[in-house]
PDB file of C-alpha atoms in Angstrom:
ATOM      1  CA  UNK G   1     -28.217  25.071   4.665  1.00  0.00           C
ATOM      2  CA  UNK G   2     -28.570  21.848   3.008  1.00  0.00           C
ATOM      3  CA  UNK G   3     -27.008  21.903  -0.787  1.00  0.00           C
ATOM      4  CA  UNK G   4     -24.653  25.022  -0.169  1.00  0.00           C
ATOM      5  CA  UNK G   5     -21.260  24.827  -0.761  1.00  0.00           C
ATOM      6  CA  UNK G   6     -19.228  24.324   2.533  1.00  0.00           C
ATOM      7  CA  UNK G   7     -16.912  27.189   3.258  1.00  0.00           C
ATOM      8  CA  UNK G   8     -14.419  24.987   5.139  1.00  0.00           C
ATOM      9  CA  UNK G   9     -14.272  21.797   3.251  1.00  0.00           C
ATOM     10  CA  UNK G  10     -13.301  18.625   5.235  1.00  0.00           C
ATOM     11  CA  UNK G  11     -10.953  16.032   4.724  1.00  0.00           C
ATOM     12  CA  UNK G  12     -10.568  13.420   2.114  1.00  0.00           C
ATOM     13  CA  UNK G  13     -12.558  10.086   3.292  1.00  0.00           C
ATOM     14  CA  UNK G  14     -10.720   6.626   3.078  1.00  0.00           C
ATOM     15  CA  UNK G  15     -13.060   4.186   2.565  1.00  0.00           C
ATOM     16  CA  UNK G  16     -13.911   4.070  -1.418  1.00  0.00           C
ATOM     17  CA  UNK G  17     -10.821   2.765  -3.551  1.00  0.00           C
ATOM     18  CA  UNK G  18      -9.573   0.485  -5.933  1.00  0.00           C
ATOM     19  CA  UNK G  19      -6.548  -1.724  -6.405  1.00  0.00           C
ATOM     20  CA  UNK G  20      -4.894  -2.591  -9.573  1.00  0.00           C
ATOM     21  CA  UNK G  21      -2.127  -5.478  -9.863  1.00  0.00           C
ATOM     22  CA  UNK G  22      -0.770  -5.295 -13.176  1.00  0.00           C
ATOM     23  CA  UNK G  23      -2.184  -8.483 -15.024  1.00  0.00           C
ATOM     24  CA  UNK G  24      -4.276  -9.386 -12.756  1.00  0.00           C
ATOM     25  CA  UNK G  25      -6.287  -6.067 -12.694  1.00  0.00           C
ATOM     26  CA  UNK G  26      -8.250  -4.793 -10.246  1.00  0.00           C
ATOM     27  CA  UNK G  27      -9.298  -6.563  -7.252  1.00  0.00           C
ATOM     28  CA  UNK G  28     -11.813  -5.433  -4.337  1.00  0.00           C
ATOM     29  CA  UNK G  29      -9.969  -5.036  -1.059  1.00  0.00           C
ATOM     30  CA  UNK G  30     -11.615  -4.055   2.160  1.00  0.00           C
ATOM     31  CA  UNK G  31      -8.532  -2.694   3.406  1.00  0.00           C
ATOM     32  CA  UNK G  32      -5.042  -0.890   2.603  1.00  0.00           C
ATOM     33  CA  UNK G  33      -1.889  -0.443   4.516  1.00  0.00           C
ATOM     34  CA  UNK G  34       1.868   0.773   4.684  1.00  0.00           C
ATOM     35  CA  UNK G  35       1.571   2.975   2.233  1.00  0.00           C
ATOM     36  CA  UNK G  36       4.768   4.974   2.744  1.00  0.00           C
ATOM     37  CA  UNK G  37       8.361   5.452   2.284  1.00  0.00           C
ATOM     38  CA  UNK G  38      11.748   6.825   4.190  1.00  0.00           C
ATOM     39  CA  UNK G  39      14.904   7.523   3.941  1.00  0.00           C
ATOM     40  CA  UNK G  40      17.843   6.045   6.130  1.00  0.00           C
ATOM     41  CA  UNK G  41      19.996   8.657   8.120  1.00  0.00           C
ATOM     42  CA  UNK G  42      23.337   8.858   7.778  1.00  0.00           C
ATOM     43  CA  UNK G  43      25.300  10.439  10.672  1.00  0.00           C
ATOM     44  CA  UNK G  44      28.794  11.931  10.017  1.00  0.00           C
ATOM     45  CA  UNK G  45      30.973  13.964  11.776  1.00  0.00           C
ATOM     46  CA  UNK G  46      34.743  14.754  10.693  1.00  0.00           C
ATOM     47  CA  UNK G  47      37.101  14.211  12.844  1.00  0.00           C
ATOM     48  CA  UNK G  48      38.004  17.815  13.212  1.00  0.00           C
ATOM     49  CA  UNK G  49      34.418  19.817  13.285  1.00  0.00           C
ATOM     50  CA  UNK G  50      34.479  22.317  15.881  1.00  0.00           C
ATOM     51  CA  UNK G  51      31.106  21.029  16.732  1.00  0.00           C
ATOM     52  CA  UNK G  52      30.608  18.211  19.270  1.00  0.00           C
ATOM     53  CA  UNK G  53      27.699  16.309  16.704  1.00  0.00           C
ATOM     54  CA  UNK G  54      27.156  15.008  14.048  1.00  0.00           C
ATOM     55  CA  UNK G  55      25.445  15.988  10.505  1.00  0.00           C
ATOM     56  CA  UNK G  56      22.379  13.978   9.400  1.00  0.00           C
ATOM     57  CA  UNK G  57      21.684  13.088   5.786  1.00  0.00           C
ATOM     58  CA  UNK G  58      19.791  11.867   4.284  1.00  0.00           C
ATOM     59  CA  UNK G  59      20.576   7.906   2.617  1.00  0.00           C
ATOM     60  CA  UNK G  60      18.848   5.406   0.524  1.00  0.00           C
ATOM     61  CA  UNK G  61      15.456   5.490   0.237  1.00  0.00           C
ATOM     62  CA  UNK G  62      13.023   2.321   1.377  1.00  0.00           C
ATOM     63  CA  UNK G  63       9.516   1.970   0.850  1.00  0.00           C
ATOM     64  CA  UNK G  64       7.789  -0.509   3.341  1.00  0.00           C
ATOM     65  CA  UNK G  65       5.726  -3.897   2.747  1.00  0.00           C
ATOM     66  CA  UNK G  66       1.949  -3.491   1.229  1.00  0.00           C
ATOM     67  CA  UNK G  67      -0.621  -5.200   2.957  1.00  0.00           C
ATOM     68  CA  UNK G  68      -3.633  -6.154   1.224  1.00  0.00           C
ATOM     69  CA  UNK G  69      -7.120  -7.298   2.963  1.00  0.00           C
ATOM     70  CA  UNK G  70     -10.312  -9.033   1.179  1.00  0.00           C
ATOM     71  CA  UNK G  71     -12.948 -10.833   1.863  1.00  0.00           C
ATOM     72  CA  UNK G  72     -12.635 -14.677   1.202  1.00  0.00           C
ATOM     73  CA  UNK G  73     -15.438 -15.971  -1.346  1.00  0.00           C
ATOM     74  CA  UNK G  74     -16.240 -19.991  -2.019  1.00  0.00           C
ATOM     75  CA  UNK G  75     -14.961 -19.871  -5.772  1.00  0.00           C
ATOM     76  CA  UNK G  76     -11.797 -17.261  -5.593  1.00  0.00           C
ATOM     77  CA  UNK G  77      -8.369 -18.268  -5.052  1.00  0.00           C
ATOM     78  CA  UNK G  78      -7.086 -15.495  -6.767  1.00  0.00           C
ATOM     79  CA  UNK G  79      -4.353 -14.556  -4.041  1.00  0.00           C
ATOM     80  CA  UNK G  80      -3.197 -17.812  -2.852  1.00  0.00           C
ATOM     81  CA  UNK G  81      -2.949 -18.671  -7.118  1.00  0.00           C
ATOM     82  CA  UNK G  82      -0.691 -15.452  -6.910  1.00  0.00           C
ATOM     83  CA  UNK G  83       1.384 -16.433  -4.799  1.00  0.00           C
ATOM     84  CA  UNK G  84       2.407 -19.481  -6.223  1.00  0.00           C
ATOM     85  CA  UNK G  85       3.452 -18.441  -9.051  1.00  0.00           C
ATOM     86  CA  UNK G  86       6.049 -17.098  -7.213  1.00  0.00           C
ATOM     87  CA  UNK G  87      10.039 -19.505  -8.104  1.00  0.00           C
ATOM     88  CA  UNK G  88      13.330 -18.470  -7.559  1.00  0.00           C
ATOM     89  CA  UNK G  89      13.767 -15.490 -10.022  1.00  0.00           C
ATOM     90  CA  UNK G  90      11.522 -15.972 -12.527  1.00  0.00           C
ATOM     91  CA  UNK G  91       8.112 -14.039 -10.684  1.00  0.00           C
ATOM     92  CA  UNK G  92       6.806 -11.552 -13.116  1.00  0.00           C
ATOM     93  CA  UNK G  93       6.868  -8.490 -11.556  1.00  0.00           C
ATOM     94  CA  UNK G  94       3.991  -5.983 -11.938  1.00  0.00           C
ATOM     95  CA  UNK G  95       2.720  -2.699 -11.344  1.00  0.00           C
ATOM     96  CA  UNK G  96       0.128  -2.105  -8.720  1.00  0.00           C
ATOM     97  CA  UNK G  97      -1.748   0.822  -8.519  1.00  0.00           C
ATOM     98  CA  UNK G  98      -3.866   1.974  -5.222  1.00  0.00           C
ATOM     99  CA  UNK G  99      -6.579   4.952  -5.968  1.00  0.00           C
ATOM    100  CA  UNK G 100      -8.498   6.839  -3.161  1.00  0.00           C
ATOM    101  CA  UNK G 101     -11.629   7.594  -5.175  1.00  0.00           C
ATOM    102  CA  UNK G 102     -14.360  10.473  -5.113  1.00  0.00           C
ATOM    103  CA  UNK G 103     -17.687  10.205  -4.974  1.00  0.00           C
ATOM    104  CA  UNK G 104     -18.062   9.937  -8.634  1.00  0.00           C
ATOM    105  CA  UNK G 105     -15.555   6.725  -8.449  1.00  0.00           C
ATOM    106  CA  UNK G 106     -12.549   9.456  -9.979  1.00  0.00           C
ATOM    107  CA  UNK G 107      -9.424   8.954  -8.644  1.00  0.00           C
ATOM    108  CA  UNK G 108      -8.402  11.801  -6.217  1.00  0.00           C
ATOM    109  CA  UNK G 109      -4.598  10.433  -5.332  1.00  0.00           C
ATOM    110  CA  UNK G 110      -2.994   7.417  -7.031  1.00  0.00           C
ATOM    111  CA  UNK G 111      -0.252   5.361  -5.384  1.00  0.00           C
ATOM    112  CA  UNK G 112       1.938   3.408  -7.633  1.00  0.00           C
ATOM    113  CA  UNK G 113       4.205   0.368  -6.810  1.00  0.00           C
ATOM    114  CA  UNK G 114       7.203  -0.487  -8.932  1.00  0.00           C
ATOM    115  CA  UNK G 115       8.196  -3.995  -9.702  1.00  0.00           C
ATOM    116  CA  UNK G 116       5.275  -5.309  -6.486  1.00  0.00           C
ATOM    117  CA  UNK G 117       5.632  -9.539  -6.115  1.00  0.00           C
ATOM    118  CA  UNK G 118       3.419 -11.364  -3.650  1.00  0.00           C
ATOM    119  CA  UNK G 119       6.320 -12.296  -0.370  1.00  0.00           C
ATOM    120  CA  UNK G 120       3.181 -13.546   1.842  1.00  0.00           C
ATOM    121  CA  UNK G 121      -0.290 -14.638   1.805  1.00  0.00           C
ATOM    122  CA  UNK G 122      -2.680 -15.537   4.833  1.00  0.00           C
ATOM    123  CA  UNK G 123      -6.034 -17.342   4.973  1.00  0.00           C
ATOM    124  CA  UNK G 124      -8.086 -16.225   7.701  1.00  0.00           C
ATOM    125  CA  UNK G 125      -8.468 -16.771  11.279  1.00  0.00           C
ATOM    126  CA  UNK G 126     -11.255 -19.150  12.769  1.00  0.00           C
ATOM    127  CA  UNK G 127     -13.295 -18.192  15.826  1.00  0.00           C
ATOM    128  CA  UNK G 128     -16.450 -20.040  16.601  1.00  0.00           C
ATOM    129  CA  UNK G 129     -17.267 -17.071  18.919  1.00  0.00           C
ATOM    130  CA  UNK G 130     -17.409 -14.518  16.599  1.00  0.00           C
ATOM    131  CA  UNK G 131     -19.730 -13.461  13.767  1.00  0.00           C
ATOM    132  CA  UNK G 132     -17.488 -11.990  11.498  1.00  0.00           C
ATOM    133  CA  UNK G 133     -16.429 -12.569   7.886  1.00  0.00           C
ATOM    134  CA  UNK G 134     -13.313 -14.954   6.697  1.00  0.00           C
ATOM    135  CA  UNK G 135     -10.551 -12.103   5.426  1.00  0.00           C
ATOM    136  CA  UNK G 136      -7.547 -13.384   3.997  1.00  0.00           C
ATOM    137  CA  UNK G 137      -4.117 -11.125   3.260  1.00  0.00           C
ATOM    138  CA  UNK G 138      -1.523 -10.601   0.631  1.00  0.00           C
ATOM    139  CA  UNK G 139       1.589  -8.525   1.571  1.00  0.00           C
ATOM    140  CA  UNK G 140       3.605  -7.546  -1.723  1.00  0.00           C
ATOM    141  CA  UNK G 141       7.265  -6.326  -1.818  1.00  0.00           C
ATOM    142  CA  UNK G 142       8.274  -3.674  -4.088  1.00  0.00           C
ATOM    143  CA  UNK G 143      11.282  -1.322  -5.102  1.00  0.00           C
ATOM    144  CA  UNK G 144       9.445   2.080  -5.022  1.00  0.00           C
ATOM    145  CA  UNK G 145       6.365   3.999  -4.161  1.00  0.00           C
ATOM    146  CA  UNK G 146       5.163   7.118  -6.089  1.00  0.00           C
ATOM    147  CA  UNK G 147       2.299   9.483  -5.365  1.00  0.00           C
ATOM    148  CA  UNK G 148       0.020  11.222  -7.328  1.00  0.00           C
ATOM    149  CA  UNK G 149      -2.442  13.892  -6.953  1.00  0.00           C
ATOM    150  CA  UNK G 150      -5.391  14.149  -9.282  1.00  0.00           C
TER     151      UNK G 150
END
């Protein structure tokens, strides 16, 4: 029935979050992605193991690139203004935070990058074929990726 608590609940929807770059606090993006880390694999075997492989362990941890989508307005050149302040080792470095909201806009997991800078930015692509809006990009490097649960 309509209104009654769900005995099996579903899974956690994707589509209502918020970004925060450090100073430049939060900005509406339509879309999120590589949000995830790894380790590298180191194989070793010594030269006399009675077994014919090798051991995997695990090495230094990575984190990959964050892509950021959003709409592109008339006035806002927030991104592009981002990513020129980017010299030669003198970018401040912030902290970006990604939430996956509930319905009552309270974060339910929280993603945090450590020392993020802007490495790329892209305008959007023009098709006079399509009806579709202009979306422009910002991919950020960072040295670490933490997760949260609410």
């Amino acid at each position: 029935m309509a209104g009654e608590k769900q005995e099996s609940p579903w899974p956690v929807p994707k589509f209502h979050f918020k970004a925060t770059i450090g100073s430049k606090g939060e900005i509406a993006f339509q879309e999120v992605s590589g949000l995830d880390t790894e380790y590298d694999i180191i194989e070793y075997r010594a030269g006399n193991s009675l077994d014919f492989s090798t051991v995997k362990m695990p090495g230094l941890k990575k984190a990959s690139d964050i892509t950021l989508k959003k709409g592109m307005f008339k006035s806002d050149s927030s991104l592009f203004t981002y990513f020129n302040e980017v010299k030669m080792n003198t970018i401040a470095r912030e902290t970006v935070t990604i939430q996956l909201l509930d319905e009552e806009h309270n974060p339910m997991f929280t993603w945090t990058l450590k020392n993020a800078f802007p490495m790329k930015v892209s305008g959007t692509d023009m098709n006079a074929q399509n009806s579709e809006v202009a979306v422009e990009e910002i991919v950020l490097a960072h040295e670490g990726l933490s997760f949260e649960a609410a």
